[in-house]
Coordinates of C-alpha atoms in Angstrom, one line a residue:
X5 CA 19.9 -25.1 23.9
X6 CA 20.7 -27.7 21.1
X7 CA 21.0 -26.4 17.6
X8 CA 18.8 -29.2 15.7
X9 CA 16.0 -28.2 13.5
X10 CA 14.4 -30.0 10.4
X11 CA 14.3 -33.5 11.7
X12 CA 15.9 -35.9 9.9
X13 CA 14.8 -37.5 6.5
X14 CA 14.5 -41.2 8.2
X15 CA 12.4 -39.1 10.8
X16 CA 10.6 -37.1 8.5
X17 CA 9.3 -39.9 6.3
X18 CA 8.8 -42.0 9.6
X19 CA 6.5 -39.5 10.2
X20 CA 4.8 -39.3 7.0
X21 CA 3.6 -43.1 6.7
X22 CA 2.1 -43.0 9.9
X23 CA 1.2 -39.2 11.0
X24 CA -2.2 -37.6 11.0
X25 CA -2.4 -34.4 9.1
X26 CA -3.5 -31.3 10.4
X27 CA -4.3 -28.2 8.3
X28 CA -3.2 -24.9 10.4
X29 CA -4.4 -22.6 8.1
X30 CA -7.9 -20.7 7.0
X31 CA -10.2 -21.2 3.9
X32 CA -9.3 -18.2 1.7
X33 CA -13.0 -16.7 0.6
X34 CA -14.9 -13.6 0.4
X35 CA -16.0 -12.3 3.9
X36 CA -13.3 -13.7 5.7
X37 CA -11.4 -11.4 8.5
X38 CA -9.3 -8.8 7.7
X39 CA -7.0 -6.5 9.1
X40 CA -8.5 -3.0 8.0
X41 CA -4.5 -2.1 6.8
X42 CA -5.0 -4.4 4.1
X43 CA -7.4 -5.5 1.2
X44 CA -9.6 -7.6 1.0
X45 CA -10.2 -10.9 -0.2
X46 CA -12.2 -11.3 -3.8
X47 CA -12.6 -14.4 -6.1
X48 CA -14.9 -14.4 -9.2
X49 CA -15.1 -16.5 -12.2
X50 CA -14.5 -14.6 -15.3
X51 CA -15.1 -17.8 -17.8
X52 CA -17.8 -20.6 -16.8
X53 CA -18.1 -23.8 -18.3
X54 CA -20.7 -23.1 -21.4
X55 CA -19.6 -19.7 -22.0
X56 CA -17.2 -20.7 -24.9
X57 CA -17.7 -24.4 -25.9
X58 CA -15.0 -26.4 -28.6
X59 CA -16.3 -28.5 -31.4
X60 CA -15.9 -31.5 -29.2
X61 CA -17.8 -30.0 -26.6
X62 CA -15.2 -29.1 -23.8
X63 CA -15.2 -26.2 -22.3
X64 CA -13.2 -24.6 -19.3
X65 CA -13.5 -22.1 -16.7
X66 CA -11.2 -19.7 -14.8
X67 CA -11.3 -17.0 -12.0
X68 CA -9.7 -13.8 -11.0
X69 CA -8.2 -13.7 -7.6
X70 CA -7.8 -10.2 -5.8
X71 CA -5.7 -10.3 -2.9
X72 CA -3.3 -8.7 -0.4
X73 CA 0.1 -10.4 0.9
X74 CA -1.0 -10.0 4.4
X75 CA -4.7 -11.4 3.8
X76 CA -5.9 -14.6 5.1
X77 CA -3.1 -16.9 6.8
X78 CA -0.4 -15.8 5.8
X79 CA 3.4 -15.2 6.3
X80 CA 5.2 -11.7 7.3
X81 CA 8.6 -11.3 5.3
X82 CA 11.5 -8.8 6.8
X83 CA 10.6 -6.3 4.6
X84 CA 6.7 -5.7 6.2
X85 CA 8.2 -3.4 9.0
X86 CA 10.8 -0.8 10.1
X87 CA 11.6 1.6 12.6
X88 CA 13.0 5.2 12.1
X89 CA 12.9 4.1 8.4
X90 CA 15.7 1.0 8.5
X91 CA 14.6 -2.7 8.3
X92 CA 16.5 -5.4 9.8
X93 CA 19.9 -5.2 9.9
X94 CA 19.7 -1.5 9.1
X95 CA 18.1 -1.6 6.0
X96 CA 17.2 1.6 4.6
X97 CA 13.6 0.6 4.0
X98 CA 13.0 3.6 1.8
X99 CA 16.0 2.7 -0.6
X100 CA 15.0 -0.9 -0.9
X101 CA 11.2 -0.2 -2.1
X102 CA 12.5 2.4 -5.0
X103 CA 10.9 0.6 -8.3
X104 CA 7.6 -0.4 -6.8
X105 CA 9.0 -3.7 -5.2
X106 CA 11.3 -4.6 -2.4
X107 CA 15.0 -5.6 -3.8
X108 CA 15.9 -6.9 0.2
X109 CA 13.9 -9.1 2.1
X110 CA 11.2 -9.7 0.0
X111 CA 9.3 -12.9 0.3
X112 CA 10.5 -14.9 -2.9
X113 CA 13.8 -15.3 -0.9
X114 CA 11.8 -16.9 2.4
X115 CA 12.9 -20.6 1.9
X116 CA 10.2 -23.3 2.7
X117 CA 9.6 -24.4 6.3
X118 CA 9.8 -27.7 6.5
X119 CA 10.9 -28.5 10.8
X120 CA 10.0 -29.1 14.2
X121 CA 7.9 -27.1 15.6
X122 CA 6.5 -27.0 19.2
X123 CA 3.0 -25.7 20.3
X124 CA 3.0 -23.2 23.3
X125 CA -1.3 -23.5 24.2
X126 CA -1.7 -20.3 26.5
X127 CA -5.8 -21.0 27.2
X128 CA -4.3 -24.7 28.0
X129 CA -2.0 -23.6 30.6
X130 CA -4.3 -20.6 32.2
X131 CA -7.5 -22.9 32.5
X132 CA -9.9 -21.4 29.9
X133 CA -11.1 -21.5 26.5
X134 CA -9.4 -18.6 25.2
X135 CA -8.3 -15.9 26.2
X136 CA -9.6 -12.5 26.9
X137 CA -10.0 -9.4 24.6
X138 CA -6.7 -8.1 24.8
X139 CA -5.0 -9.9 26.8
X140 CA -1.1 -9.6 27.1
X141 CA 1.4 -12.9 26.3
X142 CA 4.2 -12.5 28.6
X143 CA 7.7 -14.2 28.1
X144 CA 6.7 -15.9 31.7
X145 CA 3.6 -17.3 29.9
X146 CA 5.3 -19.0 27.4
X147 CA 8.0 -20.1 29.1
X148 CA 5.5 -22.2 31.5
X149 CA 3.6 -23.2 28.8
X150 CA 6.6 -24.7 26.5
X151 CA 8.1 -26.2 29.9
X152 CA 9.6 -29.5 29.4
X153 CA 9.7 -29.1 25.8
X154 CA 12.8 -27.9 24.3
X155 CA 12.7 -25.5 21.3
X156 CA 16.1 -25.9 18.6
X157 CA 17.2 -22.9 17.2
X158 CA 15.8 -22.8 13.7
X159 CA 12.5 -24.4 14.8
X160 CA 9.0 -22.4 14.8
X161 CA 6.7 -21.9 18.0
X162 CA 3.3 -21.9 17.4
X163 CA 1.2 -19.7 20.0
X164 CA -2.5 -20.4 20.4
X165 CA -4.4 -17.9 21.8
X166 CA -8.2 -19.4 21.2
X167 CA -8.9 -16.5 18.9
X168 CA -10.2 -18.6 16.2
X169 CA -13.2 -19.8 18.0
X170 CA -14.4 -16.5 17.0
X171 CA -13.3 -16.5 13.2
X172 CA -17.0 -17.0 11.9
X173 CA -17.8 -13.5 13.2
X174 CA -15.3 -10.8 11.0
X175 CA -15.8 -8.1 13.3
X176 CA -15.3 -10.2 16.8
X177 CA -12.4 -11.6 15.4
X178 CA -10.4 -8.6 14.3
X179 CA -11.7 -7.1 17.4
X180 CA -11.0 -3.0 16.2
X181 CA -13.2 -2.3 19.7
X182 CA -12.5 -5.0 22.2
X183 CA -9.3 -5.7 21.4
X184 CA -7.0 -8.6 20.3
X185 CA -5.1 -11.4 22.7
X186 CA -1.5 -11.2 21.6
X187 CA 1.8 -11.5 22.2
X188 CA 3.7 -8.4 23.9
X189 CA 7.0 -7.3 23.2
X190 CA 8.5 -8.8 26.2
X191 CA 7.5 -12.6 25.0
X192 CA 8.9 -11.6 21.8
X193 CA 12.1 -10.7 22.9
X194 CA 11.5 -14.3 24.8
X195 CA 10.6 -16.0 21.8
X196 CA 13.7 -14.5 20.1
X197 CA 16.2 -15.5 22.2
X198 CA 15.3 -18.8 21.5
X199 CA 16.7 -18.5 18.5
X200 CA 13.1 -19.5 16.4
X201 CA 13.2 -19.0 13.0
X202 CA 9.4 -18.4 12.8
X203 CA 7.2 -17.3 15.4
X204 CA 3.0 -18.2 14.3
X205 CA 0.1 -17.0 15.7
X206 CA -3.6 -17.7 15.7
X207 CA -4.8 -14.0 15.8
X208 CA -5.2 -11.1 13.0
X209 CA -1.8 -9.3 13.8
X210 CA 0.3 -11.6 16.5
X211 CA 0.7 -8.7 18.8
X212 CA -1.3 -7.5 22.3
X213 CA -4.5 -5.3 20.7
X214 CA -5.8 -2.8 23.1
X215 CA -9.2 -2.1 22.7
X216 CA -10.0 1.1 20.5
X217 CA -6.5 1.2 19.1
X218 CA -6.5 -1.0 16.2
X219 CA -3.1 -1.7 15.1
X220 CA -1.6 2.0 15.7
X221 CA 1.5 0.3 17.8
X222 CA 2.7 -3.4 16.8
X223 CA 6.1 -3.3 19.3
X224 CA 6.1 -7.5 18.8
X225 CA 6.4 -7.1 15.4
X226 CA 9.2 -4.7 16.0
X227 CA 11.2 -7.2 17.8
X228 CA 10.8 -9.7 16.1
X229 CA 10.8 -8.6 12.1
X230 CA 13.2 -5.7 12.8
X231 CA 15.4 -6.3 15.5
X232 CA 16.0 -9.7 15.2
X233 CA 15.1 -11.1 11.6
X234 CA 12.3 -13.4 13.0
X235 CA 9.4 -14.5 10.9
X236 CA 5.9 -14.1 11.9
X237 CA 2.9 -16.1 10.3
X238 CA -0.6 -14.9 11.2
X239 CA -4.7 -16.0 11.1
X240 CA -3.5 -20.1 11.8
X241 CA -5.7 -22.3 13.0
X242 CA -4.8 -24.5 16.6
X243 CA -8.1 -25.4 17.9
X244 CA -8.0 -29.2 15.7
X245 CA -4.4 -29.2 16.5
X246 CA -4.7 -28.6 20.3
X247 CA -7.3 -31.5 20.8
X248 CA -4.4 -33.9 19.7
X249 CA -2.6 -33.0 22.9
X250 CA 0.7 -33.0 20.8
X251 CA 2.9 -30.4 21.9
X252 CA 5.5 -30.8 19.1
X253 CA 5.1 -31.7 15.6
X254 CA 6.6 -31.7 11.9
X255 CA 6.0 -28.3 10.8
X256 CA 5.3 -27.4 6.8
X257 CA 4.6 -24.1 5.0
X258 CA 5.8 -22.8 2.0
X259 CA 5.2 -19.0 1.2
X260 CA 4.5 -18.4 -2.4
X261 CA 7.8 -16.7 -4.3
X262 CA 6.5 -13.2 -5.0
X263 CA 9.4 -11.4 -5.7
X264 CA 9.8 -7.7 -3.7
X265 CA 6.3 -8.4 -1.6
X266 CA 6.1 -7.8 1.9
X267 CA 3.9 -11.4 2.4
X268 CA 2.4 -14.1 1.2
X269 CA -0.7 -16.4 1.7
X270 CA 0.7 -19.8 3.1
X271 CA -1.2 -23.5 3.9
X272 CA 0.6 -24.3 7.1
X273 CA -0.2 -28.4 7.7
X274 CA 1.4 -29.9 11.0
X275 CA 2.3 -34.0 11.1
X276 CA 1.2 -35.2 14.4
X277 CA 2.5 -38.6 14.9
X278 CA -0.6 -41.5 15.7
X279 CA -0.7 -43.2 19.1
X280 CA -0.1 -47.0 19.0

């Protein structure tokens, strides 16, 4: 394994002036999925334009936003899980949150991603659309399905599962009875070893949902958040992306600086460079 990651500025802007722009991420409006451990999503307009009016006729408006860290696409910061009580690196989770915020690991201290990042396209490789309900990402899935196509420490693997197909329809897409394609624990421990920085996902909670369990048991997150400091962004958007055929790609998302939250909504874009 090389240890490259953000390509290079002479690359980076090569790719700029001549790359098609993808957005990997979800509108952010009332309605939209959501996992039922968080809130929901709620925009209104407080002011409209005519309420208050100036003497030279201007007028403004403005809205209140009501949100979770974890709604929408979004990104997972270290502090979002433990087990036995201790984050990564054997954080005492407890001790950290004292004061209402997290003082380690929150999501203000997530640094931009700006890098390479390589697509792993599961329904691609097995034949179908998507996948099934429920339906279990091995470490043997993606390795076939990111052969050929090395992955740089630092970098970020995006893993389509098809899921989004079903995004118009709230209940489908969560999937609380059928249950949720997703990574297992095993292809995290895969993804891991890697050495990713970032691992993203086009379902509601990355991990394998069985059907009738909701997310009681989340061991990918586990792996990767606790045991070995891995990122994980959620509710992305492949299917655009996957019609490219581009398996890598300049990868950009930057998490908003919240300081002691557990997440934060993101616009992941990927740079897809234009055949000649």
């Amino acid at each position: 394994m090389t240890t490259a990651s953000a390509p290079t500025l002479a690359t980076a802007l090569a790719w700029t002036g001549a790359a098609r722009v993808i957005e990997l991420g979800h509108r952010l409006e009332d309605g939209m999925p959501c996992s039922p451990s968080h809130p929901g999503f709620r925009m209104s307009l407080l002011r409209r334009h005519g309420d208050r009016v100036n003497a030279e006729g201007g007028s403004g408006a403005n809205e209140l936003i009501v949100t979770g860290g974890h709604v929408g696409t979004h990104l997972d910061a270290l502090c979002h899980a433990a087990s036995d009580g201790l984050m990564h690196d054997g954080v005492d989770a407890h001790a950290a949150s004292v004061g209402g915020r997290f003082t380690v690991y929150g999501v203000e201290t997530v640094a931009p991603f700006v890098s390479r990042a390589v697509l792993a396209d599961v329904p691609a490789l097995l034949g179908v659309e998507r996948l099934e309900p429920a339906f279990g990402i091995t470490g043997r899935h993606l390795a076939d399905a990111l052969a050929g196509v090395p992955v740089n420490r630092g970098e970020v693997v995006l893993v389509r599962t098809g899921w989004p197909q079903l995004y118009d329809d709230a209940a489908a897409y969560v999937g609380t009875e059928t249950g949720v394609p997703g990574i297992t624990a095993d292809a995290a421990v895969h993804l891991a070893d890697l050495g990713v920085r970032a691992v993203c996902t086009d379902t509601i909670a990355s991990d394998r949902i069985p059907p009738g369990r909701g997310h009681a048991s989340l061991p990918a997150h586990k792996v990767l958040l606790v045991d070995r400091g891995v990122h994980i962004m959620e509710v992305l958007d492949f299917e655009e992306l996957a019609t490219t055929g581009a398996r890598e790609m300049l990868f950009l998302a930057l998490p908003l600086r919240i300081t002691g939250a557990t997440g934060s909504p993101i616009r992941p874009v990927a740079l897809v460079g234009e055949t000649r």
